[in-house]
Amino acid sequence: MVQAKAWILTKHFDGFPTESNFELKLEQLPEPKDGEVLLEAVFLSVDPYMRPFSRVRMNEGEVMIGTQVAKVIQSKNAEFAVGSHVVGRCGWRTHTVCDTTGLTPVMADWPEDVSLSLALGAIGMPGLTALYGLEEVLGLQAGETLLVNAAAGAVGSVVGQIAKIKGCRVVGSAGSDAKVAFLKELGFDRTINYKTVGSLDQALREAAPEGYDCYFENVGGQFSSVAIHQMNNYGRIAVCGCISLYNDTTPQTGPYPHLTMIFKQLKMEGFMQSRWEHKHPESLKRLMAWMKEGKLQCREHITEGFDNMPAAFMGLLQGENTGKAIIKV
């Protein structure tokens, strides 16, 4: 039998997560049955969505939700060979015995010189989120001006780079000078440190005097209230996240954008990448091709050690990461 470690959500978050919300437990796993596999985590992901999703999709006492790249170390399923790697929603566990429902083999031609951790980042869910938000929701066209916030994060950094590939002007907002420098390295046309500008409204206007055609929303709250007024007529807004709201104990209220949306005839649409799951195989190949061509840079913020997952998650919510936050087991 294999002994596994697992992080349990002991109590739903009330405000910002603390160490007391988590407990590390040991599990004795059974042998795989016919059709099942035993997985060993190699890389695990921490993502902002875990904060709100844990409230609606988890009960206290359950293993924290999450995705990992895992190695098949025992198999009783002919389609999953020992030694192969998969992406699975196994949660915060070092080892998992499961059937193969929901397991996605890492693409067969994954380059040997590319870390498998990218299957949790730019060549995974965050990259797909960026791609579908731009193409399926915004319908971004060459020559348009795009605004993206949380632009140095796992999704935002890919959003900006794909928009540049498509021939667009990109304005990115981030929360530190180091992150702004990173955005400049990626080729963003204008960058804003929203924490240090005297006026966000003025900074956004100076970055794009003719306004914004598209807005990729990751933050919500006050930033959104300011940005919406600078959208051009018939502008499109893709709502991917609202990290400024996740840890509130009292819901934020207003100002309300309805009149601006009516007068400017704006379109705002929330989305999740799973809507286009049927496109994933081809989309991942596109993302990989851009990376191999040098058009897509993939920055990672790696934390060593499974025992450090809660700290990595809390650091993510505080904006400590540039690029994708990854735990290396």
XYZ file of C-alpha atoms in Angstrom:
329
model
C 0.000 0.000 0.000
C 1.078 3.562 -0.754
C 0.937 6.308 1.845
C -0.260 9.634 0.457
C -0.285 13.149 1.825
C -3.364 15.331 1.304
C -4.303 18.880 2.301
C -7.821 19.075 3.769
C -10.040 22.161 3.905
C -10.884 22.149 7.609
C -13.093 25.244 7.527
C -14.493 27.381 4.719
C -12.625 30.634 4.228
C -13.950 33.714 5.981
C -11.997 36.555 4.466
C -8.380 35.880 3.551
C -7.266 32.233 3.943
C -5.084 31.352 6.928
C -3.074 28.286 7.882
C -5.909 27.239 10.204
C -8.107 26.582 7.130
C -5.878 23.653 6.141
C -4.755 20.367 7.678
C -2.191 17.938 6.292
C -3.354 14.325 6.553
C -1.848 10.968 5.684
C -3.845 8.388 3.731
C -3.249 4.703 3.074
C -4.248 4.060 -0.523
C -5.635 0.736 -1.757
C -4.240 -1.158 -4.730
C -5.721 -0.037 -8.067
C -8.676 -2.106 -9.282
C -9.298 -3.092 -12.892
C -9.500 0.051 -15.004
C -7.792 2.193 -12.354
C -4.344 3.783 -12.009
C -2.082 4.934 -9.197
C -0.756 8.439 -9.795
C 2.152 10.270 -8.204
C 2.028 14.076 -8.340
C 4.982 15.778 -10.015
C 3.697 19.360 -10.234
C 0.598 20.869 -8.627
C -1.210 24.084 -9.422
C -2.555 26.808 -7.168
C -5.000 29.182 -8.848
C -7.208 32.110 -7.802
C -10.385 30.213 -8.750
C -9.812 27.852 -5.815
C -10.858 30.598 -3.399
C -14.472 31.098 -4.644
C -14.922 27.554 -5.999
C -14.080 26.015 -2.635
C -17.148 27.709 -1.178
C -19.606 26.401 -3.764
C -18.041 23.072 -4.741
C -16.520 21.747 -1.526
C -17.540 20.633 1.918
C -15.402 21.119 4.981
C -13.231 18.069 5.565
C -12.650 17.373 1.868
C -9.334 17.451 -0.002
C -8.674 20.881 -1.526
C -9.618 21.088 -5.189
C -6.925 21.499 -7.805
C -5.132 20.166 -10.827
C -1.786 18.410 -11.098
C 0.607 16.817 -13.532
C 1.080 13.255 -12.315
C 3.077 10.197 -13.299
C 1.371 6.830 -13.673
C 3.257 4.504 -11.306
C 0.783 1.576 -11.375
C -1.803 0.830 -14.015
C -4.632 -1.595 -14.540
C -5.835 0.332 -17.571
C -4.238 -0.487 -20.908
C -4.695 3.073 -22.183
C -2.509 4.563 -19.421
C 0.977 3.085 -19.418
C 3.237 3.067 -16.379
C 5.659 5.982 -16.712
C 3.297 8.150 -18.738
C 2.101 11.543 -17.492
C -1.401 12.931 -17.177
C -3.155 16.133 -16.152
C -5.880 15.421 -13.623
C -8.156 17.189 -11.159
C -6.880 15.112 -8.261
C -6.764 17.909 -5.708
C -3.996 18.654 -3.256
C -2.658 15.072 -2.985
C 0.738 13.480 -3.487
C -0.771 10.191 -4.708
C -4.158 9.199 -6.078
C -5.882 5.929 -6.945
C -8.674 6.590 -9.411
C -10.382 5.503 -12.578
C -9.298 7.418 -15.655
C -12.376 9.616 -15.987
C -11.188 13.198 -16.234
C -7.535 12.301 -16.785
C -5.931 13.876 -19.851
C -2.687 12.379 -21.156
C 0.037 14.946 -21.709
C 0.306 15.435 -25.469
C 2.323 12.627 -27.039
C 4.854 14.903 -28.764
C 5.606 17.051 -25.696
C 9.208 18.264 -26.210
C 11.749 16.725 -23.852
C 13.324 20.123 -23.158
C 10.009 21.694 -22.034
C 8.993 21.289 -18.390
C 5.780 19.341 -17.855
C 4.780 22.057 -15.383
C 3.719 24.161 -18.370
C 0.786 21.762 -18.810
C -0.639 23.587 -15.778
C 0.174 27.011 -17.192
C 0.670 28.522 -20.618
C 0.205 25.121 -22.327
C -2.709 24.251 -20.064
C -5.801 25.737 -18.458
C -4.512 29.332 -18.105
C -3.289 29.386 -21.711
C -6.596 27.989 -22.940
C -8.455 30.582 -20.870
C -6.453 33.362 -22.491
C -6.930 31.992 -25.991
C -10.677 31.403 -25.748
C -11.292 34.707 -24.001
C -9.620 36.549 -26.862
C -10.967 34.519 -29.775
C -14.323 33.132 -28.701
C -15.562 35.851 -26.341
C -13.922 39.076 -27.492
C -13.429 38.238 -31.159
C -10.246 40.319 -31.024
C -9.214 41.778 -34.385
C -5.866 43.078 -35.655
C -5.396 46.770 -34.973
C -7.666 46.881 -31.920
C -6.603 48.094 -28.487
C -6.858 45.616 -25.605
C -6.714 46.267 -21.868
C -5.814 43.398 -19.540
C -5.412 43.587 -15.766
C -3.557 41.157 -13.496
C -1.427 41.128 -16.617
C 1.632 39.524 -15.041
C -0.341 36.512 -13.839
C -0.744 33.087 -15.398
C -3.643 34.120 -17.643
C -2.967 37.815 -18.153
C 0.612 37.359 -19.344
C -0.562 34.930 -22.040
C -3.471 37.201 -22.990
C -1.116 40.062 -23.781
C 1.285 37.944 -25.789
C -1.440 36.359 -27.932
C -2.928 39.794 -28.561
C 0.464 40.983 -29.824
C 0.707 37.903 -32.064
C -2.645 38.970 -33.495
C -1.397 42.486 -34.269
C -3.118 44.397 -31.479
C -2.089 47.236 -29.201
C -1.920 45.976 -25.611
C -2.116 47.884 -22.331
C -1.369 45.836 -19.225
C -1.869 46.605 -15.553
C 0.026 44.922 -12.701
C 0.809 45.583 -9.060
C 4.580 46.072 -8.784
C 7.449 47.662 -10.687
C 9.016 44.222 -11.177
C 5.822 42.935 -12.766
C 5.579 45.999 -14.984
C 9.161 45.373 -16.130
C 8.152 41.796 -16.966
C 5.256 43.048 -19.107
C 7.651 45.288 -21.011
C 9.862 42.250 -21.666
C 6.820 40.505 -23.136
C 6.234 43.360 -25.572
C 3.227 45.107 -24.033
C 2.815 48.537 -25.626
C 1.954 50.365 -22.407
C 2.114 49.252 -18.795
C 0.612 50.553 -15.557
C 1.468 49.881 -11.919
C -2.013 50.430 -10.534
C -0.677 50.615 -6.967
C 1.555 53.627 -7.592
C -0.312 55.752 -10.147
C -1.922 58.852 -8.688
C -5.076 58.335 -10.742
C -5.983 55.053 -12.410
C -8.459 56.889 -14.633
C -5.781 59.268 -15.881
C -3.214 56.494 -16.327
C -5.604 54.435 -18.445
C -6.516 57.463 -20.565
C -2.882 58.331 -21.169
C -2.102 54.724 -22.110
C -4.889 54.651 -24.720
C -6.159 58.168 -25.564
C -8.510 56.739 -28.191
C -10.055 54.260 -25.758
C -10.243 50.476 -25.530
C -11.958 48.139 -27.951
C -11.578 45.063 -25.766
C -11.040 44.485 -22.054
C -9.916 41.176 -20.533
C -11.128 41.332 -16.940
C -9.309 39.437 -14.182
C -9.727 41.796 -11.224
C -13.203 43.365 -10.926
C -14.037 45.892 -8.244
C -12.860 49.484 -8.487
C -10.540 48.801 -11.431
C -13.476 47.593 -13.503
C -15.601 50.582 -12.520
C -12.910 52.921 -13.871
C -12.043 50.934 -16.996
C -15.592 50.467 -18.294
C -15.986 54.212 -18.793
C -13.016 54.172 -21.171
C -14.397 51.526 -23.487
C -15.135 52.525 -27.065
C -18.605 52.206 -28.545
C -19.478 48.532 -29.161
C -16.578 47.471 -26.950
C -16.355 43.902 -25.679
C -15.458 42.740 -22.172
C -14.449 39.166 -21.295
C -14.906 38.471 -17.580
C -12.428 35.782 -16.566
C -11.953 36.563 -12.875
C -12.518 39.088 -10.099
C -9.667 38.508 -7.679
C -10.234 41.832 -5.903
C -13.519 40.421 -4.557
C -12.540 36.886 -3.549
C -11.508 37.594 0.024
C -14.175 40.149 0.941
C -16.206 39.443 4.061
C -18.688 42.189 3.095
C -19.756 42.280 -0.567
C -18.629 45.348 -2.487
C -21.321 47.629 -3.864
C -21.429 50.027 -6.847
C -20.816 52.176 -8.719
C -23.007 50.516 -11.298
C -22.056 50.551 -15.010
C -25.454 50.026 -16.626
C -25.915 53.470 -18.193
C -22.404 53.421 -19.636
C -23.019 49.953 -21.058
C -26.281 51.104 -22.629
C -24.975 54.337 -24.125
C -21.801 52.719 -25.473
C -23.615 49.494 -26.397
C -21.032 47.359 -24.656
C -20.978 43.571 -24.511
C -19.834 41.873 -21.289
C -19.606 38.085 -21.040
C -18.379 35.795 -18.301
C -16.760 32.537 -19.340
C -14.773 29.452 -18.361
C -12.447 27.616 -20.699
C -14.305 24.326 -20.247
C -17.033 25.591 -22.605
C -14.698 24.885 -25.530
C -13.280 21.592 -24.254
C -13.830 20.050 -27.692
C -11.180 22.449 -29.027
C -8.555 21.726 -26.365
C -6.304 19.324 -28.332
C -5.887 21.671 -31.285
C -5.660 24.757 -29.052
C -2.864 23.232 -26.957
C -0.932 22.490 -30.145
C -1.283 26.149 -31.168
C -0.015 27.352 -27.800
C 2.924 24.930 -27.924
C 3.797 26.040 -31.463
C 3.878 29.713 -30.401
C 6.145 28.826 -27.487
C 8.540 26.826 -29.689
C 8.624 29.727 -32.163
C 9.617 32.120 -29.357
C 6.371 34.086 -29.587
C 5.052 32.939 -26.215
C 7.182 33.256 -23.091
C 6.233 31.199 -20.051
C 7.225 32.590 -16.649
C 6.690 30.389 -13.593
C 6.754 31.043 -9.857
C 7.810 27.687 -8.417
C 7.469 26.681 -4.769
C 9.384 23.593 -3.691
C 7.666 21.023 -1.503
C 4.137 19.672 -1.171
C 4.003 20.766 2.472
C 4.198 24.402 1.308
C 0.963 24.355 -0.733
C -1.131 26.505 1.633
C 1.637 29.124 1.816
C 1.912 29.152 -1.971
C -1.852 29.548 -2.315
C -1.984 32.430 0.146
C 1.001 34.055 -1.549
C -0.797 33.806 -4.890
C -3.817 35.641 -3.493
C -1.484 38.354 -2.193
C 0.056 38.811 -5.636
C 3.475 37.348 -4.838
C 3.737 35.422 -8.112
C 4.817 36.573 -11.542
C 3.487 34.133 -14.104
C 2.064 30.746 -13.136
C 2.237 29.602 -9.524
C 3.447 25.978 -9.398
C 4.313 23.568 -6.578
C 7.081 21.101 -7.362
C 6.781 17.966 -5.263
